[in-house]
Short mmCIF file of C-alpha atoms in Angstrom, two decimals:
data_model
loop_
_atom_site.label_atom_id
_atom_site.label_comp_id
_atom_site.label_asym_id
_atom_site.label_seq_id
_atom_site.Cartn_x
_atom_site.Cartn_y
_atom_site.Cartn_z
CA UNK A 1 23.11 18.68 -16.04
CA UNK A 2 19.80 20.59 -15.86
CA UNK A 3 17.48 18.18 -13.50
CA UNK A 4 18.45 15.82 -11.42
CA UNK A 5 15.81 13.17 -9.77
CA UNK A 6 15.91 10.45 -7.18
CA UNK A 7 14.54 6.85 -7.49
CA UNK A 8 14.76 4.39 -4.51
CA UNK A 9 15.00 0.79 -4.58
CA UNK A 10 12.73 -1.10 -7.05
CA UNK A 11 10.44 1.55 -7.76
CA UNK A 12 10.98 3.38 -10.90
CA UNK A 13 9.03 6.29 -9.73
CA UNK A 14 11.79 9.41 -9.48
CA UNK A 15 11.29 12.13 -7.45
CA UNK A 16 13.18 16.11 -7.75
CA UNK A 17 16.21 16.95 -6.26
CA UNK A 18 17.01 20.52 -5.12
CA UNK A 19 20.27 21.37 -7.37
CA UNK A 20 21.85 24.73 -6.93
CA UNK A 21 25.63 25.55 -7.91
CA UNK A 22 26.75 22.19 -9.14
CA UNK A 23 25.26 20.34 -5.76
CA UNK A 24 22.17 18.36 -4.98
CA UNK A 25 20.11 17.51 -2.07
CA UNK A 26 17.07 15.49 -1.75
CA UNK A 27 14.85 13.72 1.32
CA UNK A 28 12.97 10.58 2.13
CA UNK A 29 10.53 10.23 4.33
CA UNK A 30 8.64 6.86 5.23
CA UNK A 31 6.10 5.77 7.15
CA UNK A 32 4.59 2.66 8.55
CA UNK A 33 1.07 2.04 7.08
CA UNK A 34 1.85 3.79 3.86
CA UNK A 35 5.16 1.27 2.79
CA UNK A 36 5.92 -1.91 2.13
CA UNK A 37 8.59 -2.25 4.87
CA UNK A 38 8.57 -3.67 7.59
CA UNK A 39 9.43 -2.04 10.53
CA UNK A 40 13.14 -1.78 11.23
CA UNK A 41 14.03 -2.44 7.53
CA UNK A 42 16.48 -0.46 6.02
CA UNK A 43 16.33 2.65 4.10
CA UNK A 44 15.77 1.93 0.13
CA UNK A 45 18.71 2.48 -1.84
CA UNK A 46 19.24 5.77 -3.64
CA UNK A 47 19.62 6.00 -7.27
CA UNK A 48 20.35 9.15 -8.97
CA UNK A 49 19.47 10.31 -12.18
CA UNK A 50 20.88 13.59 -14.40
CA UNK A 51 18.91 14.74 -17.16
CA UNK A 52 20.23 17.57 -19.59
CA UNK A 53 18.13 20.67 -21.00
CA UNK A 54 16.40 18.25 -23.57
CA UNK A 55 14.98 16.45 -21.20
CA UNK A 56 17.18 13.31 -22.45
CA UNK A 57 18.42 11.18 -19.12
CA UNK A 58 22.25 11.31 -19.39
CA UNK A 59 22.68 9.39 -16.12
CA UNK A 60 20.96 6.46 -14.34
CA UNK A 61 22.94 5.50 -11.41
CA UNK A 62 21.12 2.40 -10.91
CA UNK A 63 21.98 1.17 -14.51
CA UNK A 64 26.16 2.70 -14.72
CA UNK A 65 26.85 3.34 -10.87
CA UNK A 66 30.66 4.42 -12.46
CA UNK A 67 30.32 7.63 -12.06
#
């Protein structure tokens, strides 16, 4: 795995995940006025997605959650 990214919920956009020694770690932060949730909604789900040096996704979590 070279890249790893982060998609929540139903929006496709994915966003970097720090990745150092074989782990990952990634944030959220939301805030009324800029979201479509209302207040005292859950978080959106996570999805993660793994990418090798090609740039060809090898992993969609959202799509095989097996893992």
């Amino acid at each position: 795995v070279a890249k790893v990214t982060i998609s929540f919920g139903t929006d496709p956009t994915q966003y970097p995940a720090a990745m150092a020694g074989g782990a990952f770690a990634y944030t959220i932060a939301l805030s009324s006025g800029t979201t479509h949730l209302a207040a005292g909604s859950p978080t959106p789900t996570a999805y993660v997605h793994a990418y090798d040096a090609s740039g060809k996704e090898i992993y969609n979590q959202k799509t095989d959650p097996a893992f």
